[in-house]
Amino acid sequence: MKTNYKILVVVTTFPSVTETFVLNQITDLIDKGNEITVFAYVKPKNQPVHQIFTDYNLEKITVTHFKNAGSKLKIIKAAFVFYRKYFFQINHKKILYLLNPFELANNLKKLKVYYDLPILLFKKKFDIVHCHFGFNGKKVADAFELGLCGDSKAVLSFHGSDLTPTKVNHYKTIYKGVFKHFSAITTNSIYLQNILTTVKPNVSNKYIIPVGFKQDYLKRHLIEKTGINTFNIVFCGRLINWKGPDRAIKIVYEMIKKGCENVVLHIIGNGEMLPQLKSLAEKLDIDANVVFYGAMNQDNVFKIMANGSVFLYPGIAEKDTQRSETQGLVLQEAQFFKLPVITSDVGGIKYGVIPNESGFLIDSENEEEFVERLILLYKNPDLRMEMGEKGHKFVLNEFESKVVGEKILSVFSNIFD
């Protein structure tokens, strides 16, 4: 099986503190001998940078679009900087061809695509264009429609925000080009694939490939949980409604009400609900039992997980959009750290947990059962240890980046057969 592909990875934000799965996949592909170029639309400011981004010097292989620089004047300045920076990598003949007055209508279409994807003006050729998220796939499909991608093959990975259940009819229109031009389409769970097939029932080139974690960046923090007297409950995710951070606080409050002592809820993440969550903890008079960390890099997240007792995820299906977790890589990372997980049975979560062995799947509406399961694990450290060991072995076999990476390379190989 060929492994040395030249791959263009198209993403929205890079590096993103919440999309570590993209970093893990890219670095695994590099480890396997592939040549990667990343094209991103946004380079975030004022957010933690994960160590893996620095270790692999991913800045060097990343080209960031200029169009999100701010005002029109800033965009123009950024475009000149972009052109100057990549002057010797750009195929200037492509730009000259756009000046042909006899192809005006077609060239205007090409100009729009080149503006969206200036990386296609480069001389470099790619075997594969791998898009993360459907909205980026649509842009690349437009480029294929105009013949701007040469002999490249296109692969699209849906992740969830791009396949919201209530927008199926909308996707039937905007993803038409994707289904026409892409050689392979991946989803991270059966749940998400089912949404995909409601959009396009006869998709033949679909694959289920979960996102994975890179063991080398977790195992350095793995410790024996001895001598830890505090019952540490970990919640990690964006602080938005359907992730259920407010429910986590209420569940822990009920647990403390029932006489559980030395309980601390560690909330990792940032988002619109942060002020509301802090007020809720104060209102319930458990602010001493809740620690808010904000957004953190991977190393710091893993240090907290390593000292955890259980991982709590009381997410829901969002009321208006019906969106819910499609996989939840953080649940697999928690299991690597031998944390039993107590989680809502929503979306695709069930496919990343061994029910009643590595964790408990609970009806999202049954907050009382969340409390009961937490208290069960609070009172039974041996059960915590047993479930933690099972979860650790499970995720190493199913979700480690090297394992997942082989599946991705298999897809790449299939499209060239």
Coordinates of C-alpha atoms in Angstrom, one line a residue:
M1 CA 0.0 0.0 0.0
K2 CA 1.4 3.4 -1.0
T3 CA 2.0 5.7 1.9
N4 CA 4.0 8.6 0.5
Y5 CA 1.3 10.8 -0.8
K6 CA 1.5 14.6 -1.3
I7 CA -1.5 15.8 0.6
L8 CA -3.2 19.2 0.8
V9 CA -5.2 19.5 4.0
V10 CA -7.9 22.1 3.9
V11 CA -9.2 23.3 7.3
T12 CA -11.0 26.4 8.7
T13 CA -9.0 27.3 11.8
F14 CA -5.5 26.1 12.4
P15 CA -4.3 25.3 14.9
S16 CA -7.6 25.1 16.7
V17 CA -7.5 24.5 20.5
T18 CA -10.7 22.4 20.2
E19 CA -9.8 20.4 17.1
T20 CA -6.9 18.4 18.3
F21 CA -8.0 15.5 16.1
V22 CA -6.8 17.4 13.0
L23 CA -3.3 17.9 14.6
N24 CA -3.2 14.2 15.6
Q25 CA -4.2 13.0 12.1
I26 CA -1.8 15.4 10.3
T27 CA 1.2 14.4 12.4
D28 CA 0.5 10.7 12.1
L29 CA 0.4 11.1 8.3
I30 CA 3.8 12.9 8.6
D31 CA 5.1 10.0 10.7
K32 CA 4.0 7.6 8.0
G33 CA 6.1 9.4 5.4
N34 CA 3.5 11.6 3.7
E35 CA 4.2 15.2 2.6
I36 CA 1.6 17.5 4.1
T37 CA 0.7 21.1 3.2
V38 CA -2.0 22.7 5.4
F39 CA -4.3 25.5 4.0
A40 CA -6.3 27.3 6.7
Y41 CA -8.7 30.2 6.6
V42 CA -8.0 31.5 10.1
K43 CA -5.0 31.6 12.3
P44 CA -6.3 32.1 15.8
K45 CA -5.0 34.7 18.1
N46 CA -4.7 34.7 21.9
Q47 CA -5.4 31.0 22.4
P48 CA -3.2 28.2 23.8
V49 CA -1.0 26.4 21.3
H50 CA -0.7 22.6 21.7
Q51 CA 2.8 21.2 22.1
I52 CA 2.4 18.9 19.2
F53 CA 2.0 21.9 16.8
T54 CA 5.4 23.2 18.0
D55 CA 7.1 19.8 18.1
Y56 CA 6.3 19.1 14.4
N57 CA 7.0 22.6 13.3
L58 CA 3.5 22.7 11.6
E59 CA 3.8 26.5 11.2
K60 CA 6.3 25.8 8.4
I61 CA 3.9 23.7 6.3
T62 CA 0.8 26.0 6.9
V63 CA -0.5 28.5 4.4
T64 CA -3.1 30.8 5.9
H65 CA -5.6 32.8 3.8
F66 CA -5.5 36.6 3.9
K67 CA -9.2 37.3 3.5
N68 CA -10.0 37.2 7.3
A69 CA -7.5 39.9 8.1
G70 CA -10.2 42.4 9.1
S71 CA -11.3 45.5 7.3
K72 CA -11.1 45.8 3.5
L73 CA -7.8 47.8 3.8
K74 CA -6.3 45.2 6.0
I75 CA -7.4 42.4 3.6
I76 CA -5.7 44.2 0.7
K77 CA -2.5 44.7 2.7
A78 CA -2.6 41.0 3.8
A79 CA -3.1 39.9 0.1
F80 CA 0.0 41.8 -0.9
V81 CA 2.0 40.3 2.0
F82 CA 0.7 36.8 1.0
Y83 CA 1.7 37.4 -2.7
R84 CA 5.2 38.6 -1.7
K85 CA 5.7 35.8 0.8
Y86 CA 4.8 33.1 -1.7
F87 CA 6.0 34.8 -4.9
F88 CA 8.3 32.0 -6.0
Q89 CA 5.8 29.3 -5.2
I90 CA 3.0 30.8 -7.2
N91 CA 2.4 29.8 -10.8
H92 CA 2.0 33.2 -12.4
K93 CA 0.8 31.8 -15.7
K94 CA -2.4 30.8 -14.0
I95 CA -2.9 34.5 -13.1
L96 CA -2.1 35.6 -16.7
Y97 CA -4.6 33.2 -18.1
L98 CA -7.3 34.9 -16.1
L99 CA -6.7 38.1 -18.2
N100 CA -7.9 36.4 -21.4
P101 CA -10.8 38.6 -22.6
F102 CA -12.3 35.8 -24.7
E103 CA -12.9 33.6 -21.6
L104 CA -14.3 36.4 -19.4
A105 CA -17.3 34.6 -17.9
N106 CA -15.4 31.4 -17.2
N107 CA -12.4 33.3 -15.8
L108 CA -14.7 35.3 -13.4
K109 CA -15.8 31.9 -12.0
K110 CA -12.2 30.8 -11.7
L111 CA -11.2 34.1 -10.0
K112 CA -13.8 33.5 -7.3
V113 CA -12.5 30.0 -6.7
Y114 CA -8.9 31.2 -6.6
Y115 CA -9.8 33.9 -4.2
D116 CA -11.4 31.2 -1.9
L117 CA -8.5 28.8 -2.5
P118 CA -5.3 30.8 -3.4
I119 CA -3.3 27.7 -2.6
L120 CA -4.4 26.4 -6.0
L121 CA -2.3 29.1 -7.6
F122 CA 0.8 27.4 -6.3
K123 CA 3.1 25.4 -8.6
K124 CA 3.0 22.4 -6.2
K125 CA 0.8 19.5 -7.2
F126 CA -1.0 17.2 -4.8
D127 CA -2.1 13.6 -4.9
I128 CA -4.9 14.2 -2.5
V129 CA -6.9 17.2 -1.3
H130 CA -8.3 16.3 2.1
C131 CA -10.9 18.6 3.4
H132 CA -12.1 18.7 7.0
F133 CA -15.7 19.9 7.3
G134 CA -18.3 20.0 4.6
F135 CA -18.2 23.7 4.0
N136 CA -14.6 23.5 3.0
G137 CA -15.4 20.5 0.8
K138 CA -18.0 22.6 -1.0
K139 CA -15.3 25.2 -1.9
V140 CA -12.9 22.5 -3.2
A141 CA -15.8 20.9 -5.2
D142 CA -16.3 24.2 -7.0
A143 CA -12.6 24.1 -7.9
F144 CA -12.9 20.5 -9.3
E145 CA -16.0 21.6 -11.3
L146 CA -13.8 24.2 -13.1
G147 CA -10.9 21.7 -13.5
L148 CA -8.5 23.7 -11.2
C149 CA -7.2 20.7 -9.2
G150 CA -5.4 18.8 -11.9
D151 CA -5.2 15.0 -11.3
S152 CA -5.7 15.3 -7.5
K153 CA -8.2 13.1 -5.7
A154 CA -10.5 14.7 -3.1
V155 CA -11.4 13.3 0.3
L156 CA -13.9 14.9 2.7
S157 CA -14.2 14.3 6.4
F158 CA -17.4 15.4 8.0
H159 CA -17.2 16.0 11.8
G160 CA -20.7 17.1 13.0
S161 CA -21.2 20.9 12.7
D162 CA -21.4 20.3 9.0
L163 CA -24.1 17.7 9.2
T164 CA -26.7 19.2 11.5
P165 CA -29.8 17.0 11.5
T166 CA -32.3 19.9 11.0
K167 CA -30.4 21.1 7.9
V168 CA -30.6 18.0 5.8
N169 CA -32.6 19.6 2.9
H170 CA -30.1 22.5 2.8
Y171 CA -27.2 20.0 2.5
K172 CA -28.9 18.2 -0.4
T173 CA -28.3 21.4 -2.4
I174 CA -25.0 22.7 -1.2
Y175 CA -23.2 19.4 -1.1
K176 CA -24.1 18.3 -4.7
G177 CA -20.7 19.1 -5.9
V178 CA -19.1 17.2 -3.1
F179 CA -21.0 14.0 -4.0
K180 CA -20.0 14.5 -7.7
H181 CA -16.3 15.2 -7.3
F182 CA -15.1 13.6 -4.1
S183 CA -13.6 10.1 -4.2
A184 CA -14.1 9.3 -0.6
I185 CA -16.2 10.7 2.3
T186 CA -15.6 9.9 5.9
T187 CA -17.6 10.3 9.1
N188 CA -16.5 9.6 12.6
S189 CA -19.4 7.3 13.8
I190 CA -22.4 5.3 12.6
Y191 CA -24.6 8.1 14.0
L192 CA -23.0 10.7 11.7
Q193 CA -23.0 8.4 8.7
N194 CA -26.7 7.9 9.2
I195 CA -27.2 11.7 8.9
L196 CA -25.0 11.6 5.8
T197 CA -27.2 9.0 4.1
T198 CA -30.3 11.0 4.8
V199 CA -28.7 13.7 2.7
K200 CA -27.5 11.3 0.0
P201 CA -28.9 7.8 0.4
N202 CA -26.8 6.2 -2.3
V203 CA -23.3 7.3 -1.2
S204 CA -21.1 4.4 -2.2
N205 CA -17.7 5.9 -1.3
K206 CA -18.4 6.4 2.4
Y207 CA -16.2 5.2 5.3
I208 CA -16.5 5.4 9.1
I209 CA -13.2 6.5 10.5
P210 CA -13.1 7.8 14.1
V211 CA -10.8 10.6 15.1
G212 CA -8.0 9.5 17.3
F213 CA -5.5 10.6 20.0
K214 CA -1.7 10.4 19.8
Q215 CA -0.6 8.2 22.6
D216 CA 2.9 9.7 22.9
Y217 CA 1.4 13.0 24.1
L218 CA -0.8 11.3 26.7
K219 CA 1.3 8.6 28.2
R220 CA 3.9 11.0 29.7
H221 CA 1.1 12.2 32.0
L222 CA -0.3 8.8 33.0
I223 CA 0.1 8.2 36.7
E224 CA -0.9 5.7 39.4
K225 CA -3.9 7.1 41.2
T226 CA -2.8 6.4 44.7
G227 CA -2.9 8.7 47.7
I228 CA -5.5 11.0 46.0
N229 CA -8.2 11.7 48.6
T230 CA -10.2 14.1 46.5
F231 CA -12.9 12.8 44.2
N232 CA -12.0 14.7 41.0
I233 CA -14.8 14.9 38.4
V234 CA -13.6 16.2 35.0
F235 CA -15.7 18.0 32.4
C236 CA -13.9 19.1 29.2
G237 CA -15.5 20.8 26.2
R238 CA -16.8 24.0 24.8
L239 CA -19.0 25.8 27.3
I240 CA -22.2 25.7 25.2
N241 CA -25.7 24.5 25.9
W242 CA -25.7 21.1 24.3
K243 CA -22.5 20.0 25.9
G244 CA -24.3 20.3 29.3
P245 CA -21.7 22.1 31.5
D246 CA -24.6 23.6 33.6
R247 CA -26.1 20.1 34.1
A248 CA -22.6 18.9 35.3
I249 CA -22.7 21.6 38.0
K250 CA -26.3 20.7 39.1
I251 CA -25.4 17.0 39.2
V252 CA -22.4 17.6 41.4
Y253 CA -24.5 19.8 43.6
E254 CA -27.0 16.9 44.1
M255 CA -24.1 14.6 44.9
I256 CA -22.7 16.9 47.5
K257 CA -26.3 17.3 49.0
K258 CA -26.4 13.5 49.5
G259 CA -23.3 13.7 51.8
C260 CA -20.4 13.2 49.4
E261 CA -17.3 15.0 50.7
N262 CA -14.0 16.1 49.1
V263 CA -15.7 16.4 45.7
V264 CA -14.3 18.8 43.1
L265 CA -15.7 19.4 39.6
H266 CA -12.9 20.5 37.1
I267 CA -14.4 22.4 34.2
I268 CA -12.0 22.8 31.3
G269 CA -13.0 24.9 28.3
N270 CA -14.3 28.3 27.3
G271 CA -17.5 29.5 25.7
E272 CA -20.5 31.7 25.9
M273 CA -21.9 30.0 29.1
L274 CA -18.8 30.7 31.3
P275 CA -20.3 33.7 33.2
Q276 CA -23.6 31.8 33.6
L277 CA -21.8 28.8 35.0
K278 CA -19.8 30.8 37.5
S279 CA -23.0 32.4 38.7
L280 CA -24.7 29.0 39.0
A281 CA -21.9 27.6 41.1
E282 CA -22.1 30.6 43.4
K283 CA -26.0 30.4 43.6
L284 CA -25.8 26.8 44.6
D285 CA -23.0 27.6 47.1
I286 CA -20.6 25.1 45.6
D287 CA -18.2 27.6 44.0
A288 CA -15.5 26.1 46.3
N289 CA -16.1 22.7 44.7
V290 CA -15.9 23.9 41.1
V291 CA -12.7 25.0 39.3
F292 CA -12.9 26.8 36.0
Y293 CA -9.7 26.6 33.9
G294 CA -10.8 28.2 30.6
A295 CA -9.1 27.1 27.3
M296 CA -5.9 25.1 27.9
N297 CA -3.3 23.4 25.8
Q298 CA -3.2 19.6 25.6
D299 CA -0.5 19.1 28.2
N300 CA -2.4 21.0 30.9
V301 CA -5.7 19.2 30.0
F302 CA -3.9 15.9 30.3
K303 CA -2.4 16.7 33.6
I304 CA -5.9 17.4 35.0
M305 CA -7.3 14.2 33.5
A306 CA -4.4 12.2 34.8
N307 CA -5.4 13.2 38.4
G308 CA -9.1 12.6 37.7
S309 CA -11.5 10.1 39.3
V310 CA -14.2 10.1 36.7
F311 CA -15.1 11.9 33.5
L312 CA -18.6 13.5 33.3
Y313 CA -20.4 14.4 30.1
P314 CA -24.1 15.1 30.5
G315 CA -24.7 16.4 27.0
I316 CA -28.0 16.7 25.2
A317 CA -29.4 17.0 21.7
E318 CA -29.7 20.7 21.1
K319 CA -33.3 21.8 21.1
D320 CA -33.5 23.8 17.8
T321 CA -30.9 22.0 15.7
Q322 CA -30.9 18.5 17.3
R323 CA -27.1 18.7 17.2
S324 CA -25.3 16.4 19.6
E325 CA -21.9 14.9 20.1
T326 CA -20.9 12.8 17.1
Q327 CA -18.0 11.0 18.7
G328 CA -16.4 13.1 21.5
L329 CA -12.6 12.4 21.3
V330 CA -12.2 13.8 24.8
L331 CA -14.1 10.7 26.1
Q332 CA -11.5 8.4 24.5
E333 CA -8.7 10.6 26.0
A334 CA -10.4 10.3 29.4
Q335 CA -10.5 6.5 29.1
F336 CA -6.8 6.5 28.2
F337 CA -6.2 8.1 31.6
K338 CA -8.2 5.3 33.1
L339 CA -11.2 7.5 34.0
P340 CA -14.6 5.7 34.0
V341 CA -16.9 7.9 31.9
I342 CA -20.4 8.8 32.9
T343 CA -22.1 10.2 29.8
S344 CA -25.4 10.9 28.1
D345 CA -26.4 8.3 25.4
V346 CA -26.8 10.9 22.7
G347 CA -25.4 11.2 19.2
G348 CA -22.5 8.9 18.5
I349 CA -21.1 8.7 22.0
K350 CA -22.1 5.0 22.4
Y351 CA -19.6 3.9 19.8
G352 CA -16.7 5.2 21.8
V353 CA -17.5 3.6 25.2
I354 CA -18.0 0.1 26.4
P355 CA -21.4 0.4 28.2
N356 CA -21.2 -0.8 31.9
E357 CA -17.6 -1.7 31.4
S358 CA -15.6 1.4 30.7
G359 CA -18.4 3.8 31.6
F360 CA -22.1 4.3 32.0
L361 CA -24.4 5.5 29.2
I362 CA -27.4 7.3 30.6
D363 CA -30.6 8.7 29.2
S364 CA -29.8 12.4 28.8
E365 CA -33.0 13.4 30.6
N366 CA -32.3 11.3 33.7
E367 CA -30.2 13.6 35.9
E368 CA -30.9 11.4 38.9
E369 CA -29.2 8.5 37.4
F370 CA -26.1 10.6 36.7
V371 CA -26.0 11.4 40.4
E372 CA -26.5 7.7 41.4
R373 CA -23.7 6.5 39.1
L374 CA -21.3 9.2 40.4
I375 CA -22.0 8.1 44.0
L376 CA -21.5 4.5 43.0
L377 CA -18.1 5.2 41.7
Y378 CA -17.4 7.6 44.6
K379 CA -18.0 4.8 47.1
N380 CA -16.2 2.0 45.0
P381 CA -12.6 2.8 44.2
D382 CA -12.0 -0.8 43.1
L383 CA -14.8 -0.5 40.5
R384 CA -13.3 2.8 39.3
M385 CA -10.0 1.0 38.8
E386 CA -11.5 -1.9 37.0
M387 CA -13.6 0.2 34.6
G388 CA -10.5 2.5 34.1
E389 CA -8.3 -0.4 33.0
K390 CA -10.9 -1.7 30.5
G391 CA -11.4 1.7 29.0
H392 CA -7.6 2.2 28.7
K393 CA -7.2 -1.0 26.7
F394 CA -10.3 -0.4 24.6
V395 CA -9.2 3.1 23.4
L396 CA -5.6 2.0 22.7
N397 CA -6.9 -0.7 20.4
E398 CA -9.5 1.4 18.6
F399 CA -8.7 5.1 18.8
E400 CA -4.9 5.5 18.9
S401 CA -3.7 7.7 16.0
K402 CA -1.5 5.0 14.5
V403 CA -4.5 2.6 14.3
V404 CA -6.8 5.3 12.9
G405 CA -4.1 6.4 10.5
E406 CA -3.9 3.0 8.9
K407 CA -7.6 3.2 8.1
I408 CA -7.1 6.6 6.5
L409 CA -4.2 5.4 4.4
S410 CA -6.4 2.4 3.3
V411 CA -9.0 4.9 2.1
F412 CA -6.3 6.8 0.2
S413 CA -5.1 3.6 -1.3
N414 CA -8.6 2.6 -2.4
I415 CA -9.2 5.7 -4.4
F416 CA -6.1 5.2 -6.5
D417 CA -6.9 1.5 -7.3

